[in-house]
């Protein structure tokens, strides 16, 4: 007997399910192809790409199912547009406003490009 354990949605559309076939045998199933998922990720709003875990968890599960690296679909340009839209004046303000964007900025080594007045010792967490 097959039991539906969980459904994943994005923007009101069911995009995947976890089914239990009995004896603990579970499977993630979707009607979407890998290319459908790539297109879906590319067409997502930037905020959803930055915050996929909270804004588009179903899409994250699809990407994991197809082993699609989600961060590769968030370009540095997308990240710049998103951060500029937040209007933060410095890294501290960005960290308080949006920790995920702050983390992506650090992970990609872009802090100095976004905030050129950045004092190197502050960026490294050192204090005078």
Tab-separated table of N, CA and C in Angstrom:
chain	number	residue	atom	x	y	z
A	1	UNK	N	0.838	-1.182	0.000
A	1	UNK	CA	0.000	0.000	0.000
A	1	UNK	C	0.885	1.248	0.000
A	2	UNK	N	0.597	2.177	-0.888
A	2	UNK	CA	1.358	3.417	-0.998
A	2	UNK	C	0.676	4.511	-0.193
A	3	UNK	N	1.484	5.206	0.618
A	3	UNK	CA	0.975	6.296	1.439
A	3	UNK	C	1.743	7.568	1.111
A	4	UNK	N	0.986	8.648	0.928
A	4	UNK	CA	1.624	9.940	0.697
A	4	UNK	C	2.070	10.483	2.051
A	5	UNK	N	3.373	10.725	2.208
A	5	UNK	CA	3.934	11.220	3.462
A	5	UNK	C	3.937	12.739	3.486
A	6	UNK	N	4.330	13.346	2.376
A	6	UNK	CA	4.452	14.802	2.336
A	6	UNK	C	4.330	15.292	0.900
A	7	UNK	N	3.755	16.490	0.764
A	7	UNK	CA	3.711	17.160	-0.534
A	7	UNK	C	4.520	18.447	-0.443
A	8	UNK	N	5.210	18.765	-1.514
A	8	UNK	CA	5.982	20.000	-1.593
A	8	UNK	C	5.346	20.902	-2.643
A	9	UNK	N	5.182	22.173	-2.298
A	9	UNK	CA	4.553	23.140	-3.187
A	9	UNK	C	5.476	24.317	-3.429
A	10	UNK	N	5.232	24.979	-4.535
A	10	UNK	CA	5.864	26.268	-4.787
A	10	UNK	C	4.846	27.132	-5.512
A	11	UNK	N	4.571	28.286	-4.955
A	11	UNK	CA	3.589	29.225	-5.493
A	11	UNK	C	2.241	28.549	-5.735
A	12	UNK	N	1.826	27.713	-4.785
A	12	UNK	CA	0.528	27.064	-4.830
A	12	UNK	C	0.437	25.830	-5.712
A	13	UNK	N	1.524	25.446	-6.337
A	13	UNK	CA	1.532	24.284	-7.240
A	13	UNK	C	2.291	23.137	-6.585
A	14	UNK	N	1.696	21.957	-6.578
A	14	UNK	CA	2.385	20.779	-6.037
A	14	UNK	C	3.484	20.393	-7.019
A	15	UNK	N	4.721	20.335	-6.501
A	15	UNK	CA	5.863	20.052	-7.379
A	15	UNK	C	6.564	18.742	-7.032
A	16	UNK	N	6.171	18.117	-5.922
A	16	UNK	CA	6.785	16.849	-5.552
A	16	UNK	C	6.105	16.230	-4.348
A	17	UNK	N	6.326	14.936	-4.178
A	17	UNK	CA	5.735	14.191	-3.057
A	17	UNK	C	6.738	13.170	-2.540
A	18	UNK	N	6.606	12.876	-1.264
A	18	UNK	CA	7.340	11.751	-0.688
A	18	UNK	C	6.306	10.663	-0.450
A	19	UNK	N	6.538	9.503	-1.040
A	19	UNK	CA	5.625	8.371	-0.906
A	19	UNK	C	6.294	7.275	-0.090
A	20	UNK	N	5.484	6.587	0.700
A	20	UNK	CA	5.956	5.439	1.488
A	20	UNK	C	5.299	4.203	0.886
A	21	UNK	N	6.123	3.252	0.466
A	21	UNK	CA	5.626	2.031	-0.159
A	21	UNK	C	5.498	0.887	0.835
A	22	UNK	N	5.642	1.200	2.104
A	22	UNK	CA	5.558	0.170	3.138
A	22	UNK	C	6.938	-0.294	3.556
A	23	UNK	N	7.036	-0.785	4.760
A	23	UNK	CA	8.290	-1.287	5.329
A	23	UNK	C	9.391	-0.219	5.303
A	24	UNK	N	8.978	1.062	5.434
A	24	UNK	CA	9.942	2.154	5.503
A	24	UNK	C	10.578	2.544	4.188
A	25	UNK	N	10.096	1.987	3.102
A	25	UNK	CA	10.649	2.290	1.781
A	25	UNK	C	9.988	3.556	1.238
A	26	UNK	N	10.756	4.669	1.224
A	26	UNK	CA	10.227	5.961	0.795
A	26	UNK	C	10.913	6.439	-0.475
A	27	UNK	N	10.156	7.240	-1.238
A	27	UNK	CA	10.696	7.765	-2.488
A	27	UNK	C	10.135	9.157	-2.740
A	28	UNK	N	10.998	10.046	-3.229
A	28	UNK	CA	10.564	11.370	-3.676
A	28	UNK	C	10.145	11.239	-5.133
A	29	UNK	N	8.948	11.687	-5.469
A	29	UNK	CA	8.465	11.605	-6.851
A	29	UNK	C	7.988	12.978	-7.309
A	30	UNK	N	8.176	13.233	-8.584
A	30	UNK	CA	7.733	14.485	-9.187
A	30	UNK	C	7.386	14.239	-10.644
A	31	UNK	N	6.500	15.072	-11.164
A	31	UNK	CA	6.158	15.009	-12.585
A	31	UNK	C	7.095	15.884	-13.412
A	32	UNK	N	7.920	16.679	-12.746
A	32	UNK	CA	8.815	17.601	-13.429
A	32	UNK	C	10.095	16.895	-13.873
A	33	UNK	N	10.628	17.352	-14.975
A	33	UNK	CA	11.919	16.842	-15.437
A	33	UNK	C	13.025	17.713	-14.846
A	34	UNK	N	14.245	17.265	-14.975
A	34	UNK	CA	15.375	18.055	-14.479
A	34	UNK	C	15.419	19.423	-15.162
A	35	UNK	N	15.147	19.476	-16.454
A	35	UNK	CA	15.145	20.760	-17.178
A	35	UNK	C	14.022	21.664	-16.691
A	36	UNK	N	12.850	21.083	-16.350
A	36	UNK	CA	11.763	21.878	-15.774
A	36	UNK	C	12.215	22.539	-14.481
A	37	UNK	N	12.953	21.793	-13.676
A	37	UNK	CA	13.427	22.303	-12.384
A	37	UNK	C	14.462	23.402	-12.602
A	38	UNK	N	15.370	23.208	-13.543
A	38	UNK	CA	16.365	24.240	-13.863
A	38	UNK	C	15.657	25.518	-14.311
A	39	UNK	N	14.665	25.387	-15.190
A	39	UNK	CA	13.898	26.551	-15.651
A	39	UNK	C	13.178	27.228	-14.490
A	40	UNK	N	12.596	26.430	-13.613
A	40	UNK	CA	11.891	26.962	-12.448
A	40	UNK	C	12.840	27.778	-11.574
A	41	UNK	N	14.018	27.243	-11.314
A	41	UNK	CA	15.002	27.943	-10.480
A	41	UNK	C	15.464	29.230	-11.163
A	42	UNK	N	15.733	29.165	-12.454
A	42	UNK	CA	16.193	30.353	-13.175
A	42	UNK	C	15.142	31.459	-13.186
A	43	UNK	N	13.872	31.089	-13.207
A	43	UNK	CA	12.787	32.069	-13.284
A	43	UNK	C	12.310	32.571	-11.922
A	44	UNK	N	12.855	32.018	-10.852
A	44	UNK	CA	12.424	32.419	-9.508
A	44	UNK	C	12.840	33.857	-9.210
A	45	UNK	N	12.054	34.571	-8.385
A	45	UNK	CA	12.501	35.885	-7.920
A	45	UNK	C	13.819	35.740	-7.148
A	46	UNK	N	14.647	36.774	-7.210
A	46	UNK	CA	15.959	36.712	-6.561
A	46	UNK	C	15.821	36.405	-5.074
A	47	UNK	N	14.842	37.016	-4.410
A	47	UNK	CA	14.662	36.768	-2.971
A	47	UNK	C	14.464	35.274	-2.696
A	48	UNK	N	13.729	34.601	-3.542
A	48	UNK	CA	13.499	33.168	-3.353
A	48	UNK	C	14.772	32.364	-3.583
A	49	UNK	N	15.634	32.831	-4.488
A	49	UNK	CA	16.915	32.154	-4.704
A	49	UNK	C	17.826	32.327	-3.497
A	50	UNK	N	17.845	33.540	-2.936
A	50	UNK	CA	18.682	33.811	-1.761
A	50	UNK	C	18.180	33.017	-0.564
A	51	UNK	N	16.868	32.981	-0.397
A	51	UNK	CA	16.265	32.348	0.782
A	51	UNK	C	15.475	31.092	0.398
A	52	UNK	N	16.075	30.230	-0.394
A	52	UNK	CA	15.362	29.061	-0.894
A	52	UNK	C	14.843	28.166	0.229
A	53	UNK	N	15.607	28.011	1.291
A	53	UNK	CA	15.189	27.132	2.388
A	53	UNK	C	13.876	27.611	3.024
A	54	UNK	N	13.687	28.916	3.132
A	54	UNK	CA	12.471	29.425	3.771
A	54	UNK	C	11.402	29.870	2.774
A	55	UNK	N	11.800	30.352	1.611
A	55	UNK	CA	10.841	30.889	0.645
A	55	UNK	C	10.376	29.865	-0.390
A	56	UNK	N	11.205	28.863	-0.653
A	56	UNK	CA	10.898	27.905	-1.722
A	56	UNK	C	11.452	26.526	-1.366
A	57	UNK	N	11.058	26.011	-0.204
A	57	UNK	CA	11.606	24.749	0.288
A	57	UNK	C	11.328	23.593	-0.673
A	58	UNK	N	10.160	23.601	-1.298
A	58	UNK	CA	9.833	22.550	-2.262
A	58	UNK	C	10.791	22.537	-3.442
A	59	UNK	N	11.177	23.719	-3.903
A	59	UNK	CA	12.134	23.819	-5.005
A	59	UNK	C	13.501	23.315	-4.550
A	60	UNK	N	13.868	23.622	-3.313
A	60	UNK	CA	15.125	23.110	-2.755
A	60	UNK	C	15.125	21.583	-2.773
A	61	UNK	N	14.018	20.972	-2.365
A	61	UNK	CA	13.920	19.508	-2.367
A	61	UNK	C	14.016	18.941	-3.788
A	62	UNK	N	13.389	19.623	-4.746
A	62	UNK	CA	13.505	19.198	-6.148
A	62	UNK	C	14.957	19.260	-6.611
A	63	UNK	N	15.618	20.362	-6.301
A	63	UNK	CA	17.019	20.530	-6.699
A	63	UNK	C	17.882	19.437	-6.082
A	64	UNK	N	17.646	19.137	-4.818
A	64	UNK	CA	18.402	18.071	-4.156
A	64	UNK	C	18.127	16.722	-4.817
A	65	UNK	N	16.875	16.484	-5.181
A	65	UNK	CA	16.489	15.227	-5.828
A	65	UNK	C	17.265	15.022	-7.133
A	66	UNK	N	17.405	16.102	-7.908
A	66	UNK	CA	18.108	16.018	-9.189
A	66	UNK	C	19.597	16.363	-9.068
A	67	UNK	N	20.058	16.586	-7.843
A	67	UNK	CA	21.464	16.964	-7.568
A	67	UNK	C	21.881	18.224	-8.336
A	68	UNK	N	20.987	19.205	-8.320
A	68	UNK	CA	21.247	20.491	-8.968
A	68	UNK	C	21.848	21.434	-7.923
A	69	UNK	N	23.025	21.993	-8.181
A	69	UNK	CA	23.637	22.928	-7.227
A	69	UNK	C	22.916	24.278	-7.265
A	70	UNK	N	22.114	24.553	-6.257
A	70	UNK	CA	21.235	25.727	-6.284
A	70	UNK	C	21.978	27.051	-6.271
A	71	UNK	N	23.096	27.139	-5.577
A	71	UNK	CA	23.796	28.421	-5.504
A	71	UNK	C	24.378	28.846	-6.844
A	72	UNK	N	24.554	27.907	-7.757
A	72	UNK	CA	25.088	28.272	-9.068
A	72	UNK	C	24.060	29.057	-9.889
A	73	UNK	N	22.803	29.034	-9.492
A	73	UNK	CA	21.761	29.774	-10.205
A	73	UNK	C	21.522	31.147	-9.609
A	74	UNK	N	22.243	31.472	-8.540
A	74	UNK	CA	22.209	32.812	-7.965
A	74	UNK	C	23.528	33.472	-8.355
A	75	UNK	N	23.474	34.299	-9.380
A	75	UNK	CA	24.693	34.930	-9.873
A	75	UNK	C	25.125	36.053	-8.936
A	76	UNK	N	26.370	36.464	-9.076
A	76	UNK	CA	26.852	37.606	-8.299
A	76	UNK	C	26.050	38.861	-8.643
A	77	UNK	N	25.635	38.974	-9.901
A	77	UNK	CA	24.805	40.109	-10.318
A	77	UNK	C	23.452	40.072	-9.605
A	78	UNK	N	22.832	38.893	-9.537
A	78	UNK	CA	21.573	38.747	-8.795
A	78	UNK	C	21.756	39.165	-7.345
A	79	UNK	N	22.842	38.694	-6.741
A	79	UNK	CA	23.120	39.018	-5.347
A	79	UNK	C	23.310	40.522	-5.175
A	80	UNK	N	24.004	41.159	-6.116
A	80	UNK	CA	24.211	42.612	-6.058
A	80	UNK	C	22.887	43.357	-6.133
A	81	UNK	N	22.033	42.956	-7.048
A	81	UNK	CA	20.718	43.585	-7.190
A	81	UNK	C	19.922	43.435	-5.902
A	82	UNK	N	19.942	42.246	-5.338
A	82	UNK	CA	19.199	41.987	-4.104
A	82	UNK	C	19.722	42.845	-2.956
A	83	UNK	N	21.043	42.873	-2.770
A	83	UNK	CA	21.634	43.621	-1.655
A	83	UNK	C	21.428	45.123	-1.846
A	84	UNK	N	21.566	45.617	-3.068
A	84	UNK	CA	21.332	47.041	-3.318
A	84	UNK	C	19.889	47.405	-3.005
A	85	UNK	N	18.979	46.494	-3.278
A	85	UNK	CA	17.575	46.727	-2.964
A	85	UNK	C	17.299	46.817	-1.473
A	86	UNK	N	18.148	46.195	-0.677
A	86	UNK	CA	17.990	46.269	0.778
A	86	UNK	C	18.399	47.635	1.316
A	87	UNK	N	19.270	48.328	0.602
A	87	UNK	CA	19.682	49.668	0.994
A	87	UNK	C	20.640	49.739	2.171
A	88	UNK	N	21.329	48.677	2.454
A	88	UNK	CA	22.266	48.658	3.585
A	88	UNK	C	23.514	49.474	3.248
A	89	UNK	N	24.022	50.190	4.250
A	89	UNK	CA	25.181	51.060	4.057
A	89	UNK	C	26.503	50.398	4.418
A	90	UNK	N	26.441	49.300	5.173
A	90	UNK	CA	27.675	48.628	5.590
A	90	UNK	C	27.380	47.164	5.905
A	91	UNK	N	28.430	46.405	6.155
A	91	UNK	CA	28.282	44.966	6.415
A	91	UNK	C	27.481	44.678	7.676
A	92	UNK	N	27.678	45.485	8.701
A	92	UNK	CA	26.945	45.268	9.955
A	92	UNK	C	25.448	45.413	9.725
A	93	UNK	N	25.077	46.461	9.000
A	93	UNK	CA	23.664	46.677	8.697
A	93	UNK	C	23.110	45.531	7.845
A	94	UNK	N	23.900	45.076	6.883
A	94	UNK	CA	23.475	43.942	6.056
A	94	UNK	C	23.289	42.696	6.912
A	95	UNK	N	24.211	42.455	7.823
A	95	UNK	CA	24.116	41.286	8.705
A	95	UNK	C	22.846	41.337	9.546
A	96	UNK	N	22.498	42.523	10.034
A	96	UNK	CA	21.282	42.661	10.845
A	96	UNK	C	20.013	42.577	9.995
A	97	UNK	N	20.120	43.005	8.747
A	97	UNK	CA	18.954	43.023	7.856
A	97	UNK	C	18.698	41.662	7.217
A	98	UNK	N	19.768	41.015	6.750
A	98	UNK	CA	19.610	39.755	6.018
A	98	UNK	C	20.879	38.915	6.159
A	99	UNK	N	20.882	38.030	7.129
A	99	UNK	CA	22.077	37.217	7.400
A	99	UNK	C	22.454	36.304	6.241
A	100	UNK	N	21.476	35.786	5.532
A	100	UNK	CA	21.777	34.887	4.409
A	100	UNK	C	22.523	35.639	3.307
A	101	UNK	N	22.058	36.844	2.975
A	101	UNK	CA	22.747	37.648	1.961
A	101	UNK	C	24.154	37.991	2.432
A	102	UNK	N	24.295	38.322	3.706
A	102	UNK	CA	25.605	38.620	4.290
A	102	UNK	C	26.529	37.409	4.155
A	103	UNK	N	26.008	36.216	4.454
A	103	UNK	CA	26.807	34.994	4.370
A	103	UNK	C	27.236	34.705	2.933
A	104	UNK	N	26.312	34.867	1.994
A	104	UNK	CA	26.649	34.653	0.582
A	104	UNK	C	27.724	35.637	0.122
A	105	UNK	N	27.620	36.878	0.574
A	105	UNK	CA	28.607	37.896	0.230
A	105	UNK	C	29.993	37.491	0.725
A	106	UNK	N	30.063	37.022	1.961
A	106	UNK	CA	31.337	36.567	2.522
A	106	UNK	C	31.845	35.308	1.820
A	107	UNK	N	30.956	34.343	1.612
A	107	UNK	CA	31.362	33.082	0.982
A	107	UNK	C	31.946	33.300	-0.412
A	108	UNK	N	31.430	34.292	-1.106
A	108	UNK	CA	31.883	34.562	-2.476
A	108	UNK	C	33.018	35.591	-2.532
A	109	UNK	N	33.432	36.079	-1.371
A	109	UNK	CA	34.536	37.043	-1.315
A	109	UNK	C	34.216	38.381	-1.960
A	110	UNK	N	32.974	38.824	-1.845
A	110	UNK	CA	32.534	40.038	-2.528
A	110	UNK	C	32.348	41.242	-1.609
A	111	UNK	N	32.625	41.102	-0.335
A	111	UNK	CA	32.355	42.183	0.619
A	111	UNK	C	33.052	43.478	0.221
A	112	UNK	N	34.302	43.419	-0.185
A	112	UNK	CA	35.078	44.613	-0.548
A	112	UNK	C	34.500	45.286	-1.799
A	113	UNK	N	33.944	44.508	-2.713
A	113	UNK	CA	33.344	45.085	-3.920
A	113	UNK	C	32.056	45.833	-3.601
A	114	UNK	N	31.275	45.298	-2.672
A	114	UNK	CA	30.009	45.923	-2.319
A	114	UNK	C	30.201	47.123	-1.405
A	115	UNK	N	31.173	47.014	-0.534
A	115	UNK	CA	31.431	48.061	0.447
A	115	UNK	C	32.901	48.465	0.338
A	116	UNK	N	33.261	49.288	-0.669
A	116	UNK	CA	34.665	49.620	-0.922
A	116	UNK	C	35.343	50.375	0.222
A	117	UNK	N	34.579	51.043	1.069
A	117	UNK	CA	35.160	51.772	2.200
A	117	UNK	C	35.453	50.859	3.375
A	118	UNK	N	35.279	49.588	3.166
A	118	UNK	CA	35.468	48.604	4.223
A	118	UNK	C	36.902	48.626	4.734
A	119	UNK	N	37.050	48.685	6.037
A	119	UNK	CA	38.371	48.619	6.653
A	119	UNK	C	38.727	47.146	6.777
A	120	UNK	N	39.869	46.770	6.232
A	120	UNK	CA	40.269	45.360	6.167
A	120	UNK	C	40.234	44.688	7.533
A	121	UNK	N	40.681	45.380	8.586
A	121	UNK	CA	40.696	44.769	9.920
A	121	UNK	C	39.282	44.495	10.420
A	122	UNK	N	38.319	45.350	10.058
A	122	UNK	CA	36.927	45.109	10.455
A	122	UNK	C	36.376	43.880	9.737
A	123	UNK	N	36.736	43.734	8.466
A	123	UNK	CA	36.266	42.612	7.666
A	123	UNK	C	36.782	41.287	8.220
A	124	UNK	N	38.005	41.287	8.714
A	124	UNK	CA	38.613	40.072	9.253
A	124	UNK	C	38.243	39.820	10.704
A	125	UNK	N	37.447	40.711	11.285
A	125	UNK	CA	37.025	40.522	12.667
A	125	UNK	C	38.068	40.949	13.676
A	126	UNK	N	39.104	41.662	13.224
A	126	UNK	CA	40.146	42.131	14.129
A	126	UNK	C	39.770	43.515	14.643
A	127	UNK	N	40.243	43.847	15.804
A	127	UNK	CA	39.990	45.171	16.371
A	127	UNK	C	41.306	45.802	16.754
A	128	UNK	N	41.383	47.113	16.612
A	128	UNK	CA	42.609	47.838	16.968
A	128	UNK	C	42.760	47.957	18.460
